[in-house]
PDB file of C-alpha atoms in Angstrom:
ATOM      1  CA  MET A   1      -6.104   6.569 -10.970  1.00 85.00           C
ATOM      2  CA  VAL A   2      -3.535   8.053  -8.682  1.00 92.00           C
ATOM      3  CA  SER A   3      -0.454   6.384 -10.161  1.00 93.00           C
ATOM      4  CA  PRO A   4      -0.241   8.580 -13.292  1.00 95.00           C
ATOM      5  CA  ILE A   5      -0.687  11.689 -11.147  1.00 96.00           C
ATOM      6  CA  ILE A   6       2.129  10.592  -8.842  1.00 95.00           C
ATOM      7  CA  ASP A   7       4.352   9.944 -11.866  1.00 96.00           C
ATOM      8  CA  GLU A   8       3.657  13.448 -13.206  1.00 97.00           C
ATOM      9  CA  LEU A   9       4.349  15.044  -9.839  1.00 96.00           C
ATOM     10  CA  ALA A  10       7.603  13.110  -9.473  1.00 96.00           C
ATOM     11  CA  GLU A  11       8.798  14.697 -12.709  1.00 97.00           C
ATOM     12  CA  GLU A  12       7.510  18.167 -11.844  1.00 97.00           C
ATOM     13  CA  TYR A  13       9.085  18.200  -8.373  1.00 97.00           C
ATOM     14  CA  VAL A  14      12.357  16.475  -9.233  1.00 97.00           C
ATOM     15  CA  GLY A  15      15.157  17.847  -7.063  1.00 96.00           C
ATOM     16  CA  ARG A  16      12.701  19.429  -4.627  1.00 97.00           C
ATOM     17  CA  ILE A  17      10.657  16.527  -3.269  1.00 96.00           C
ATOM     18  CA  THR A  18      11.375  12.812  -3.305  1.00 95.00           C
ATOM     19  CA  VAL A  19       8.438  10.815  -4.627  1.00 96.00           C
ATOM     20  CA  GLY A  20       8.235   7.047  -4.315  1.00 93.00           C
ATOM     21  CA  LYS A  21       5.788   4.184  -4.621  1.00 94.00           C
ATOM     22  CA  VAL A  22       5.436   1.014  -2.602  1.00 94.00           C
ATOM     23  CA  ASN A  23       3.721  -2.177  -3.719  1.00 94.00           C
ATOM     24  CA  VAL A  24       1.629  -3.011  -0.656  1.00 93.00           C
ATOM     25  CA  ASP A  25       1.284  -6.648  -1.742  1.00 95.00           C
ATOM     26  CA  GLU A  26       5.049  -7.049  -1.494  1.00 96.00           C
ATOM     27  CA  ASN A  27       5.752  -4.817   1.525  1.00 96.00           C
ATOM     28  CA  ASP A  28       3.514  -5.851   4.403  1.00 95.00           C
ATOM     29  CA  THR A  29       5.915  -4.284   6.902  1.00 96.00           C
ATOM     30  CA  VAL A  30       5.255  -0.839   5.415  1.00 95.00           C
ATOM     31  CA  VAL A  31       1.510  -1.502   5.414  1.00 95.00           C
ATOM     32  CA  ALA A  32       1.589  -2.386   9.103  1.00 97.00           C
ATOM     33  CA  GLU A  33       3.948   0.422  10.111  1.00 96.00           C
ATOM     34  CA  TYR A  34       1.778   3.140   8.561  1.00 96.00           C
ATOM     35  CA  GLY A  35      -1.608   1.530   9.163  1.00 95.00           C
ATOM     36  CA  ILE A  36      -2.516   1.404   5.478  1.00 96.00           C
ATOM     37  CA  ARG A  37      -5.984  -0.089   5.130  1.00 94.00           C
ATOM     38  CA  ASN A  38      -7.129   1.318   1.794  1.00 95.00           C
ATOM     39  CA  ILE A  39      -5.562   1.657  -1.622  1.00 94.00           C
ATOM     40  CA  PRO A  40      -4.519   4.113  -2.807  1.00 96.00           C
ATOM     41  CA  THR A  41      -3.006   5.766   0.240  1.00 96.00           C
ATOM     42  CA  VAL A  42      -0.530   8.586  -0.283  1.00 96.00           C
ATOM     43  CA  LEU A  43       1.628   9.585   2.663  1.00 97.00           C
ATOM     44  CA  PHE A  44       3.401  12.932   2.841  1.00 97.00           C
ATOM     45  CA  PHE A  45       6.591  13.047   4.891  1.00 97.00           C
ATOM     46  CA  LYS A  46       8.680  15.887   6.250  1.00 96.00           C
ATOM     47  CA  ASP A  47      11.899  15.214   8.151  1.00 95.00           C
ATOM     48  CA  GLY A  48      11.074  11.505   8.206  1.00 94.00           C
ATOM     49  CA  GLN A  49       7.651  11.959   9.808  1.00 97.00           C
ATOM     50  CA  VAL A  50       4.214  11.542   8.230  1.00 97.00           C
ATOM     51  CA  VAL A  51       2.670  15.009   8.175  1.00 97.00           C
ATOM     52  CA  ASP A  52      -0.321  14.390   5.903  1.00 96.00           C
ATOM     53  CA  LYS A  53      -2.227  11.560   4.251  1.00 95.00           C
ATOM     54  CA  GLN A  54      -4.558  11.167   1.267  1.00 95.00           C
ATOM     55  CA  VAL A  55      -6.702   8.040   1.304  1.00 95.00           C
ATOM     56  CA  GLY A  56      -8.533   7.176  -1.879  1.00 93.00           C
ATOM     57  CA  ALA A  57      -8.343   8.811  -5.256  1.00 90.00           C
ATOM     58  CA  GLY A  58      -7.479  12.482  -5.283  1.00 89.00           C
ATOM     59  CA  GLN A  59      -7.179  15.297  -7.748  1.00 95.00           C
ATOM     60  CA  LYS A  60      -3.784  16.504  -8.898  1.00 96.00           C
ATOM     61  CA  ALA A  61      -4.494  19.984  -7.510  1.00 96.00           C
ATOM     62  CA  ALA A  62      -4.988  18.549  -4.017  1.00 95.00           C
ATOM     63  CA  PHE A  63      -1.657  16.731  -4.193  1.00 96.00           C
ATOM     64  CA  VAL A  64       0.088  19.865  -5.488  1.00 97.00           C
ATOM     65  CA  GLU A  65      -1.308  21.886  -2.580  1.00 96.00           C
ATOM     66  CA  LYS A  66      -0.091  19.335  -0.037  1.00 96.00           C
ATOM     67  CA  MET A  67       3.326  19.070  -1.676  1.00 96.00           C
ATOM     68  CA  ASN A  68       3.787  22.821  -1.862  1.00 97.00           C
ATOM     69  CA  LYS A  69       3.204  23.021   1.890  1.00 94.00           C
ATOM     70  CA  LEU A  70       6.197  20.735   2.351  1.00 93.00           C
ATOM     71  CA  LEU A  71       8.607  22.992   0.483  1.00 94.00           C
TER      72      LEU A  71
END
């Protein structure tokens, strides 16, 4: 599951990167705006723009690599 990984990363990157979750069942506007078709989908933003995306389950190391590129 991705959720526990995201929770860990939120703690590890506190103060450096903002990490959030969206319930797609309750936020259809977000789903439409970002074209989310599969769950989980993790979007990586920089300066308000999507700069990367992970669709499907991923390994923590892959998320760390993507997040470090944003710093």
